[in-house]
């Protein structure tokens, strides 16, 4: 069966945003905040369910997929039963459908149809994907069937639990059951783009991007909590996109038409653009707590989850790009939040170091956020987006390296984590200092700055940076106990080496030796 025959089943086909908000309120799916945003809760699932994500193993794609813990195989025979269960379930529901696009470059655009049981999740899709100019045109390339109230029998459908996210690449179908977390819709299509576009020579990237008044662009890689959205949303520059991009022979382009910003502890002072967008009519606030009387939001309340989100169209950000496209990046910035306090706030990377740190995708978990975690933990996620890589990580790294070399992009490692000691002893690097570093990178003032090579990590640290105290540029000198610094640095270097062992044979000696050179 071709995807165009997939059941829309939508009692409401391509409703507008206002109608979807009205329906969501009538159906008690959410409530308006005092500022007019739609506040919803996602129930049991307040984040993605990576253990319940599968790709159908079938002849057309079997040899390409990077099978393993990230891409778990799902039997084609079981998919037929699962698909029949979805069609039966949705046929008995009032559903909402939207025909949309992903990919701002028409050469690489994908037509996406989202059909959901809930009005608010269809509104989410309208906010996050790209609204077509008129009709989307033609049958969808991919259809997402979203059934959060459908609870699966794991024995009958060969799933891990009652929840499943199953992608059939050659049939153009995504089936999502048992979870109301709307991020699954967005990320499933991102994974599809990460499968399709590298085969066309496009470097696909889990990154944000912005452009200056002169058209120069910068891209920002980084895992959650490193500041990717915050730093790319800059009133002095044009936001191209905050999460997913492709890099072609013509430049970069955004996959999406919206932003899915994390809003825990959001403040008007630190992030004024995101704050304003989060208070607009049409924005969805996920799992943000409201005062029951005033309907005012409390971004500091984590009683539902720390993963609170705002989903809004990019048009909610003043001056955001109308085309979603930009020139070849002049600067590539890789963000990390090192809670060990041993990485420098800024370092210039060689291309080989860039690929090493890209494949590593390092940041750290904070002590105290989980039971039994007494100190920071190193976290590695390949290409700064491991859960969304259907192909082997080295495929993405090779494409990025080729683009960087061809276009002469400068590459930087920027640490937004701790200085003066690890979490609990030192303090987090000031957002003002990080913004100053990013301005210096983009403005070119660090290009000719003399550097000092860190003896453990081999990183080229600028001697000075406008607006940043020299004392924090070299992390070892910011610690009172330098011997404690040396021990921490050696332990983190060893963690890098252990993680990178999986790529060593595939990348060659130049890249493999570009990482930390000292370990315990």
PDB file of C-alpha atoms in Angstrom, residues 138-417:
ATOM      1  CA  UNK A 138       0.183  16.157  -4.173  1.00  0.00           C
ATOM      2  CA  UNK A 139       0.020  13.173  -1.832  1.00  0.00           C
ATOM      3  CA  UNK A 140       2.182  13.261   1.283  1.00  0.00           C
ATOM      4  CA  UNK A 141       5.687  11.851   1.188  1.00  0.00           C
ATOM      5  CA  UNK A 142       5.264  10.857   4.846  1.00  0.00           C
ATOM      6  CA  UNK A 143       2.182  10.478   7.007  1.00  0.00           C
ATOM      7  CA  UNK A 144       2.316  10.603  10.805  1.00  0.00           C
ATOM      8  CA  UNK A 145      -0.588   8.830  12.517  1.00  0.00           C
ATOM      9  CA  UNK A 146      -0.686   9.995  16.130  1.00  0.00           C
ATOM     10  CA  UNK A 147      -2.829   8.027  18.576  1.00  0.00           C
ATOM     11  CA  UNK A 148      -1.869   8.919  22.160  1.00  0.00           C
ATOM     12  CA  UNK A 149      -4.871   7.089  23.695  1.00  0.00           C
ATOM     13  CA  UNK A 150      -4.048   3.845  21.893  1.00  0.00           C
ATOM     14  CA  UNK A 151      -2.413   1.451  24.350  1.00  0.00           C
ATOM     15  CA  UNK A 152      -0.699  -1.454  22.646  1.00  0.00           C
ATOM     16  CA  UNK A 153      -0.466  -5.051  23.768  1.00  0.00           C
ATOM     17  CA  UNK A 154       3.300  -5.705  23.654  1.00  0.00           C
ATOM     18  CA  UNK A 155       2.818  -9.418  23.049  1.00  0.00           C
ATOM     19  CA  UNK A 156       0.423  -8.887  20.151  1.00  0.00           C
ATOM     20  CA  UNK A 157       2.418  -6.132  18.452  1.00  0.00           C
ATOM     21  CA  UNK A 158       6.009  -7.043  19.445  1.00  0.00           C
ATOM     22  CA  UNK A 159       6.648  -3.726  21.188  1.00  0.00           C
ATOM     23  CA  UNK A 160       8.504  -3.097  24.434  1.00  0.00           C
ATOM     24  CA  UNK A 161       5.530  -1.479  26.157  1.00  0.00           C
ATOM     25  CA  UNK A 162       2.121   0.041  25.497  1.00  0.00           C
ATOM     26  CA  UNK A 163       3.941   2.912  23.787  1.00  0.00           C
ATOM     27  CA  UNK A 164       5.599   2.763  20.369  1.00  0.00           C
ATOM     28  CA  UNK A 165       7.036   5.072  17.728  1.00  0.00           C
ATOM     29  CA  UNK A 166       7.464   3.030  14.550  1.00  0.00           C
ATOM     30  CA  UNK A 167       8.886   4.372  11.287  1.00  0.00           C
ATOM     31  CA  UNK A 168       8.459   2.575   7.957  1.00  0.00           C
ATOM     32  CA  UNK A 169      10.898   4.385   5.685  1.00  0.00           C
ATOM     33  CA  UNK A 170       9.911   2.928   2.312  1.00  0.00           C
ATOM     34  CA  UNK A 171       6.159   3.128   3.013  1.00  0.00           C
ATOM     35  CA  UNK A 172       6.397   6.715   4.237  1.00  0.00           C
ATOM     36  CA  UNK A 173       4.585   6.055   7.504  1.00  0.00           C
ATOM     37  CA  UNK A 174       5.173   6.976  11.132  1.00  0.00           C
ATOM     38  CA  UNK A 175       2.920   5.398  13.769  1.00  0.00           C
ATOM     39  CA  UNK A 176       2.924   6.906  17.285  1.00  0.00           C
ATOM     40  CA  UNK A 177       0.897   5.206  20.022  1.00  0.00           C
ATOM     41  CA  UNK A 178       0.563   5.600  23.765  1.00  0.00           C
ATOM     42  CA  UNK A 179       2.316   8.943  24.255  1.00  0.00           C
ATOM     43  CA  UNK A 180       0.964  12.485  24.300  1.00  0.00           C
ATOM     44  CA  UNK A 181       4.410  14.071  24.143  1.00  0.00           C
ATOM     45  CA  UNK A 182       4.259  16.045  20.890  1.00  0.00           C
ATOM     46  CA  UNK A 183       8.029  16.119  20.462  1.00  0.00           C
ATOM     47  CA  UNK A 184       7.768  12.578  19.082  1.00  0.00           C
ATOM     48  CA  UNK A 185       6.000  13.997  15.998  1.00  0.00           C
ATOM     49  CA  UNK A 186       8.743  16.529  15.343  1.00  0.00           C
ATOM     50  CA  UNK A 187      11.681  14.234  15.996  1.00  0.00           C
ATOM     51  CA  UNK A 188      10.323  11.296  13.998  1.00  0.00           C
ATOM     52  CA  UNK A 189      10.249  13.453  10.865  1.00  0.00           C
ATOM     53  CA  UNK A 190      13.707  14.834  11.689  1.00  0.00           C
ATOM     54  CA  UNK A 191      14.974  11.242  11.756  1.00  0.00           C
ATOM     55  CA  UNK A 192      13.358  10.675   8.358  1.00  0.00           C
ATOM     56  CA  UNK A 193      15.161  13.726   6.935  1.00  0.00           C
ATOM     57  CA  UNK A 194      18.403  12.432   8.482  1.00  0.00           C
ATOM     58  CA  UNK A 195      17.895   9.203   6.537  1.00  0.00           C
ATOM     59  CA  UNK A 196      16.877  10.667   3.185  1.00  0.00           C
ATOM     60  CA  UNK A 197      19.041  13.757   2.699  1.00  0.00           C
ATOM     61  CA  UNK A 198      22.575  12.405   3.308  1.00  0.00           C
ATOM     62  CA  UNK A 199      21.915  10.083   0.359  1.00  0.00           C
ATOM     63  CA  UNK A 200      21.570  13.281  -1.717  1.00  0.00           C
ATOM     64  CA  UNK A 201      24.826  14.732  -0.397  1.00  0.00           C
ATOM     65  CA  UNK A 202      23.207  17.033   2.167  1.00  0.00           C
ATOM     66  CA  UNK A 203      24.896  17.403   5.550  1.00  0.00           C
ATOM     67  CA  UNK A 204      22.002  17.124   8.001  1.00  0.00           C
ATOM     68  CA  UNK A 205      22.568  18.764  11.363  1.00  0.00           C
ATOM     69  CA  UNK A 206      20.940  18.975  14.796  1.00  0.00           C
ATOM     70  CA  UNK A 207      21.810  22.647  15.226  1.00  0.00           C
ATOM     71  CA  UNK A 208      20.494  26.195  15.364  1.00  0.00           C
ATOM     72  CA  UNK A 209      21.502  28.921  12.926  1.00  0.00           C
ATOM     73  CA  UNK A 210      21.405  32.682  12.523  1.00  0.00           C
ATOM     74  CA  UNK A 211      22.625  35.340  10.113  1.00  0.00           C
ATOM     75  CA  UNK A 212      24.104  38.809  10.492  1.00  0.00           C
ATOM     76  CA  UNK A 213      23.059  42.020   8.704  1.00  0.00           C
ATOM     77  CA  UNK A 214      25.689  41.314   6.048  1.00  0.00           C
ATOM     78  CA  UNK A 215      24.435  37.796   5.416  1.00  0.00           C
ATOM     79  CA  UNK A 216      27.191  35.918   7.285  1.00  0.00           C
ATOM     80  CA  UNK A 217      25.802  32.819   8.998  1.00  0.00           C
ATOM     81  CA  UNK A 218      26.717  30.871  12.113  1.00  0.00           C
ATOM     82  CA  UNK A 219      25.508  27.454  13.236  1.00  0.00           C
ATOM     83  CA  UNK A 220      25.339  26.198  16.824  1.00  0.00           C
ATOM     84  CA  UNK A 221      25.546  22.531  17.770  1.00  0.00           C
ATOM     85  CA  UNK A 222      24.722  21.473  21.315  1.00  0.00           C
ATOM     86  CA  UNK A 223      22.730  19.089  23.458  1.00  0.00           C
ATOM     87  CA  UNK A 224      19.862  20.155  25.705  1.00  0.00           C
ATOM     88  CA  UNK A 225      20.917  22.668  28.345  1.00  0.00           C
ATOM     89  CA  UNK A 226      23.979  23.979  26.511  1.00  0.00           C
ATOM     90  CA  UNK A 227      22.326  27.174  25.222  1.00  0.00           C
ATOM     91  CA  UNK A 228      21.758  26.324  21.551  1.00  0.00           C
ATOM     92  CA  UNK A 229      18.382  28.074  21.307  1.00  0.00           C
ATOM     93  CA  UNK A 230      19.301  30.909  23.673  1.00  0.00           C
ATOM     94  CA  UNK A 231      22.506  31.887  21.875  1.00  0.00           C
ATOM     95  CA  UNK A 232      21.104  31.672  18.356  1.00  0.00           C
ATOM     96  CA  UNK A 233      18.084  33.817  19.288  1.00  0.00           C
ATOM     97  CA  UNK A 234      19.847  37.174  19.170  1.00  0.00           C
ATOM     98  CA  UNK A 235      18.053  40.467  18.515  1.00  0.00           C
ATOM     99  CA  UNK A 236      21.023  41.742  16.493  1.00  0.00           C
ATOM    100  CA  UNK A 237      20.894  38.802  14.069  1.00  0.00           C
ATOM    101  CA  UNK A 238      18.292  36.995  11.975  1.00  0.00           C
ATOM    102  CA  UNK A 239      17.179  33.645  13.368  1.00  0.00           C
ATOM    103  CA  UNK A 240      17.172  31.029  10.598  1.00  0.00           C
ATOM    104  CA  UNK A 241      16.132  28.150  12.846  1.00  0.00           C
ATOM    105  CA  UNK A 242      16.735  26.735  16.311  1.00  0.00           C
ATOM    106  CA  UNK A 243      17.048  22.969  15.902  1.00  0.00           C
ATOM    107  CA  UNK A 244      17.340  21.205  12.512  1.00  0.00           C
ATOM    108  CA  UNK A 245      19.191  22.230   9.338  1.00  0.00           C
ATOM    109  CA  UNK A 246      20.710  20.947   6.137  1.00  0.00           C
ATOM    110  CA  UNK A 247      23.910  22.163   4.446  1.00  0.00           C
ATOM    111  CA  UNK A 248      23.939  21.916   0.650  1.00  0.00           C
ATOM    112  CA  UNK A 249      26.084  23.256  -2.184  1.00  0.00           C
ATOM    113  CA  UNK A 250      23.970  26.428  -2.021  1.00  0.00           C
ATOM    114  CA  UNK A 251      24.132  27.041   1.745  1.00  0.00           C
ATOM    115  CA  UNK A 252      22.059  26.062   4.763  1.00  0.00           C
ATOM    116  CA  UNK A 253      18.314  25.683   5.184  1.00  0.00           C
ATOM    117  CA  UNK A 254      15.983  25.121   8.105  1.00  0.00           C
ATOM    118  CA  UNK A 255      13.892  21.956   8.191  1.00  0.00           C
ATOM    119  CA  UNK A 256      11.196  23.580  10.322  1.00  0.00           C
ATOM    120  CA  UNK A 257       8.925  26.589  10.519  1.00  0.00           C
ATOM    121  CA  UNK A 258       8.834  26.864  14.280  1.00  0.00           C
ATOM    122  CA  UNK A 259      10.668  26.603  17.571  1.00  0.00           C
ATOM    123  CA  UNK A 260      10.325  24.065  20.390  1.00  0.00           C
ATOM    124  CA  UNK A 261      12.115  26.008  23.096  1.00  0.00           C
ATOM    125  CA  UNK A 262      12.886  24.657  26.543  1.00  0.00           C
ATOM    126  CA  UNK A 263      11.414  27.156  29.024  1.00  0.00           C
ATOM    127  CA  UNK A 264      12.449  25.928  32.451  1.00  0.00           C
ATOM    128  CA  UNK A 265      13.368  29.049  34.495  1.00  0.00           C
ATOM    129  CA  UNK A 266      12.714  31.237  31.441  1.00  0.00           C
ATOM    130  CA  UNK A 267      13.132  34.948  32.204  1.00  0.00           C
ATOM    131  CA  UNK A 268      12.356  38.103  30.267  1.00  0.00           C
ATOM    132  CA  UNK A 269      15.772  39.519  31.134  1.00  0.00           C
ATOM    133  CA  UNK A 270      17.935  36.622  29.901  1.00  0.00           C
ATOM    134  CA  UNK A 271      15.820  35.513  26.915  1.00  0.00           C
ATOM    135  CA  UNK A 272      13.456  38.351  25.972  1.00  0.00           C
ATOM    136  CA  UNK A 273      12.526  37.045  22.501  1.00  0.00           C
ATOM    137  CA  UNK A 274      11.618  33.548  23.702  1.00  0.00           C
ATOM    138  CA  UNK A 275       9.811  35.034  26.707  1.00  0.00           C
ATOM    139  CA  UNK A 276       7.656  37.201  24.468  1.00  0.00           C
ATOM    140  CA  UNK A 277       6.929  34.323  22.067  1.00  0.00           C
ATOM    141  CA  UNK A 278       5.911  32.106  24.997  1.00  0.00           C
ATOM    142  CA  UNK A 279       3.209  34.609  25.955  1.00  0.00           C
ATOM    143  CA  UNK A 280       1.607  34.938  22.534  1.00  0.00           C
ATOM    144  CA  UNK A 281      -1.757  33.635  21.359  1.00  0.00           C
ATOM    145  CA  UNK A 282      -1.182  30.484  19.310  1.00  0.00           C
ATOM    146  CA  UNK A 283       1.856  29.330  21.287  1.00  0.00           C
ATOM    147  CA  UNK A 284       1.603  25.953  23.024  1.00  0.00           C
ATOM    148  CA  UNK A 285       3.104  25.614  26.517  1.00  0.00           C
ATOM    149  CA  UNK A 286       3.792  21.983  27.376  1.00  0.00           C
ATOM    150  CA  UNK A 287       3.705  20.938  31.037  1.00  0.00           C
ATOM    151  CA  UNK A 288       4.146  24.515  32.288  1.00  0.00           C
ATOM    152  CA  UNK A 289       2.328  25.037  35.582  1.00  0.00           C
ATOM    153  CA  UNK A 290      -0.417  27.685  35.780  1.00  0.00           C
ATOM    154  CA  UNK A 291      -1.833  29.529  38.750  1.00  0.00           C
ATOM    155  CA  UNK A 292      -5.396  28.107  38.789  1.00  0.00           C
ATOM    156  CA  UNK A 293      -6.928  31.490  39.588  1.00  0.00           C
ATOM    157  CA  UNK A 294      -4.895  34.012  37.566  1.00  0.00           C
ATOM    158  CA  UNK A 295      -3.802  31.634  34.776  1.00  0.00           C
ATOM    159  CA  UNK A 296      -0.338  33.116  34.941  1.00  0.00           C
ATOM    160  CA  UNK A 297       2.503  30.735  34.129  1.00  0.00           C
ATOM    161  CA  UNK A 298       5.274  29.787  36.536  1.00  0.00           C
ATOM    162  CA  UNK A 299       8.332  28.844  34.496  1.00  0.00           C
ATOM    163  CA  UNK A 300      10.213  27.918  37.644  1.00  0.00           C
ATOM    164  CA  UNK A 301       7.759  25.223  38.744  1.00  0.00           C
ATOM    165  CA  UNK A 302       9.158  21.779  37.889  1.00  0.00           C
ATOM    166  CA  UNK A 303       6.416  19.748  39.578  1.00  0.00           C
ATOM    167  CA  UNK A 304       5.335  18.235  36.232  1.00  0.00           C
ATOM    168  CA  UNK A 305       8.769  17.999  34.622  1.00  0.00           C
ATOM    169  CA  UNK A 306      11.957  19.967  34.046  1.00  0.00           C
ATOM    170  CA  UNK A 307      11.398  19.435  30.324  1.00  0.00           C
ATOM    171  CA  UNK A 308       8.878  22.260  29.960  1.00  0.00           C
ATOM    172  CA  UNK A 309       8.496  23.537  26.403  1.00  0.00           C
ATOM    173  CA  UNK A 310       7.044  26.312  24.266  1.00  0.00           C
ATOM    174  CA  UNK A 311       6.058  25.526  20.670  1.00  0.00           C
ATOM    175  CA  UNK A 312       5.540  28.535  18.422  1.00  0.00           C
ATOM    176  CA  UNK A 313       6.042  29.580  14.779  1.00  0.00           C
ATOM    177  CA  UNK A 314       9.332  31.310  14.013  1.00  0.00           C
ATOM    178  CA  UNK A 315       7.296  34.353  13.011  1.00  0.00           C
ATOM    179  CA  UNK A 316       6.803  34.905  16.762  1.00  0.00           C
ATOM    180  CA  UNK A 317      10.503  35.906  16.947  1.00  0.00           C
ATOM    181  CA  UNK A 318      10.969  39.494  15.708  1.00  0.00           C
ATOM    182  CA  UNK A 319      13.054  39.594  12.548  1.00  0.00           C
ATOM    183  CA  UNK A 320      13.237  35.802  12.090  1.00  0.00           C
ATOM    184  CA  UNK A 321      14.078  34.686   8.582  1.00  0.00           C
ATOM    185  CA  UNK A 322      11.125  34.500   6.202  1.00  0.00           C
ATOM    186  CA  UNK A 323      12.946  32.084   3.884  1.00  0.00           C
ATOM    187  CA  UNK A 324      14.576  29.742   6.411  1.00  0.00           C
ATOM    188  CA  UNK A 325      17.749  29.789   4.349  1.00  0.00           C
ATOM    189  CA  UNK A 326      21.253  31.206   4.685  1.00  0.00           C
ATOM    190  CA  UNK A 327      24.755  31.296   3.189  1.00  0.00           C
ATOM    191  CA  UNK A 328      27.518  28.821   3.910  1.00  0.00           C
ATOM    192  CA  UNK A 329      28.442  29.243   7.600  1.00  0.00           C
ATOM    193  CA  UNK A 330      31.444  31.405   8.376  1.00  0.00           C
ATOM    194  CA  UNK A 331      31.523  29.979  11.908  1.00  0.00           C
ATOM    195  CA  UNK A 332      30.551  26.600  13.323  1.00  0.00           C
ATOM    196  CA  UNK A 333      30.125  26.664  17.108  1.00  0.00           C
ATOM    197  CA  UNK A 334      29.998  23.463  19.144  1.00  0.00           C
ATOM    198  CA  UNK A 335      28.459  24.050  22.565  1.00  0.00           C
ATOM    199  CA  UNK A 336      29.022  22.001  25.692  1.00  0.00           C
ATOM    200  CA  UNK A 337      28.041  22.551  29.318  1.00  0.00           C
ATOM    201  CA  UNK A 338      30.984  21.016  31.153  1.00  0.00           C
ATOM    202  CA  UNK A 339      29.945  20.665  34.780  1.00  0.00           C
ATOM    203  CA  UNK A 340      33.417  19.336  35.669  1.00  0.00           C
ATOM    204  CA  UNK A 341      34.774  22.846  35.104  1.00  0.00           C
ATOM    205  CA  UNK A 342      37.836  21.743  33.113  1.00  0.00           C
ATOM    206  CA  UNK A 343      37.077  22.759  29.514  1.00  0.00           C
ATOM    207  CA  UNK A 344      37.842  26.342  28.452  1.00  0.00           C
ATOM    208  CA  UNK A 345      35.018  28.809  27.706  1.00  0.00           C
ATOM    209  CA  UNK A 346      36.271  29.049  24.120  1.00  0.00           C
ATOM    210  CA  UNK A 347      38.780  27.237  21.935  1.00  0.00           C
ATOM    211  CA  UNK A 348      39.488  27.182  18.218  1.00  0.00           C
ATOM    212  CA  UNK A 349      39.353  23.734  16.610  1.00  0.00           C
ATOM    213  CA  UNK A 350      41.152  22.264  13.652  1.00  0.00           C
ATOM    214  CA  UNK A 351      38.946  20.371  11.204  1.00  0.00           C
ATOM    215  CA  UNK A 352      40.201  17.097  12.673  1.00  0.00           C
ATOM    216  CA  UNK A 353      39.381  18.264  16.201  1.00  0.00           C
ATOM    217  CA  UNK A 354      35.994  19.468  14.973  1.00  0.00           C
ATOM    218  CA  UNK A 355      35.101  15.992  13.715  1.00  0.00           C
ATOM    219  CA  UNK A 356      36.418  14.380  16.913  1.00  0.00           C
ATOM    220  CA  UNK A 357      34.264  16.621  19.099  1.00  0.00           C
ATOM    221  CA  UNK A 358      31.313  16.332  16.691  1.00  0.00           C
ATOM    222  CA  UNK A 359      31.354  12.547  16.882  1.00  0.00           C
ATOM    223  CA  UNK A 360      31.803  12.777  20.659  1.00  0.00           C
ATOM    224  CA  UNK A 361      28.885  15.183  21.211  1.00  0.00           C
ATOM    225  CA  UNK A 362      29.897  15.856  24.814  1.00  0.00           C
ATOM    226  CA  UNK A 363      28.078  17.567  27.634  1.00  0.00           C
ATOM    227  CA  UNK A 364      27.510  16.593  31.279  1.00  0.00           C
ATOM    228  CA  UNK A 365      24.660  15.753  33.616  1.00  0.00           C
ATOM    229  CA  UNK A 366      24.542  17.670  36.855  1.00  0.00           C
ATOM    230  CA  UNK A 367      24.983  16.151  40.266  1.00  0.00           C
ATOM    231  CA  UNK A 368      21.784  15.897  42.249  1.00  0.00           C
ATOM    232  CA  UNK A 369      19.434  15.653  39.276  1.00  0.00           C
ATOM    233  CA  UNK A 370      19.054  11.882  39.664  1.00  0.00           C
ATOM    234  CA  UNK A 371      19.077   9.531  42.644  1.00  0.00           C
ATOM    235  CA  UNK A 372      22.590   8.292  43.364  1.00  0.00           C
ATOM    236  CA  UNK A 373      24.334  10.895  41.193  1.00  0.00           C
ATOM    237  CA  UNK A 374      26.768  12.628  43.535  1.00  0.00           C
ATOM    238  CA  UNK A 375      28.925  14.389  40.951  1.00  0.00           C
ATOM    239  CA  UNK A 376      28.623  15.415  37.289  1.00  0.00           C
ATOM    240  CA  UNK A 377      28.457  12.633  34.711  1.00  0.00           C
ATOM    241  CA  UNK A 378      29.966  12.817  31.230  1.00  0.00           C
ATOM    242  CA  UNK A 379      27.334  12.376  28.514  1.00  0.00           C
ATOM    243  CA  UNK A 380      28.155  11.647  24.870  1.00  0.00           C
ATOM    244  CA  UNK A 381      25.643  11.819  22.021  1.00  0.00           C
ATOM    245  CA  UNK A 382      27.053  11.337  18.527  1.00  0.00           C
ATOM    246  CA  UNK A 383      26.773  14.403  16.268  1.00  0.00           C
ATOM    247  CA  UNK A 384      25.006  16.224  19.125  1.00  0.00           C
ATOM    248  CA  UNK A 385      21.870  14.213  18.291  1.00  0.00           C
ATOM    249  CA  UNK A 386      22.543  10.481  18.630  1.00  0.00           C
ATOM    250  CA  UNK A 387      18.874   9.444  19.052  1.00  0.00           C
ATOM    251  CA  UNK A 388      18.049  10.885  15.607  1.00  0.00           C
ATOM    252  CA  UNK A 389      20.716   9.195  13.466  1.00  0.00           C
ATOM    253  CA  UNK A 390      19.302   6.432  11.248  1.00  0.00           C
ATOM    254  CA  UNK A 391      22.698   6.117   9.517  1.00  0.00           C
ATOM    255  CA  UNK A 392      26.085   5.491  11.106  1.00  0.00           C
ATOM    256  CA  UNK A 393      27.467   8.654  12.808  1.00  0.00           C
ATOM    257  CA  UNK A 394      30.546   8.715  10.592  1.00  0.00           C
ATOM    258  CA  UNK A 395      28.314   9.344   7.546  1.00  0.00           C
ATOM    259  CA  UNK A 396      27.187  12.641   9.062  1.00  0.00           C
ATOM    260  CA  UNK A 397      30.704  13.499  10.215  1.00  0.00           C
ATOM    261  CA  UNK A 398      32.147  12.948   6.732  1.00  0.00           C
ATOM    262  CA  UNK A 399      29.557  15.246   5.149  1.00  0.00           C
ATOM    263  CA  UNK A 400      30.155  17.969   7.750  1.00  0.00           C
ATOM    264  CA  UNK A 401      33.938  17.735   7.351  1.00  0.00           C
ATOM    265  CA  UNK A 402      33.629  18.060   3.577  1.00  0.00           C
ATOM    266  CA  UNK A 403      31.507  21.206   3.918  1.00  0.00           C
ATOM    267  CA  UNK A 404      33.823  22.784   6.495  1.00  0.00           C
ATOM    268  CA  UNK A 405      36.900  22.174   4.338  1.00  0.00           C
ATOM    269  CA  UNK A 406      35.276  23.325   1.105  1.00  0.00           C
ATOM    270  CA  UNK A 407      33.919  26.573   2.519  1.00  0.00           C
ATOM    271  CA  UNK A 408      36.682  27.396   4.996  1.00  0.00           C
ATOM    272  CA  UNK A 409      34.404  27.654   8.024  1.00  0.00           C
ATOM    273  CA  UNK A 410      36.006  28.450  11.374  1.00  0.00           C
ATOM    274  CA  UNK A 411      35.086  25.933  14.074  1.00  0.00           C
ATOM    275  CA  UNK A 412      34.934  26.692  17.788  1.00  0.00           C
ATOM    276  CA  UNK A 413      34.263  24.809  21.003  1.00  0.00           C
ATOM    277  CA  UNK A 414      32.329  26.983  23.473  1.00  0.00           C
ATOM    278  CA  UNK A 415      31.798  25.784  27.035  1.00  0.00           C
ATOM    279  CA  UNK A 416      28.719  27.246  28.742  1.00  0.00           C
ATOM    280  CA  UNK A 417      29.302  25.159  31.876  1.00  0.00           C
TER     281      UNK A 417
END
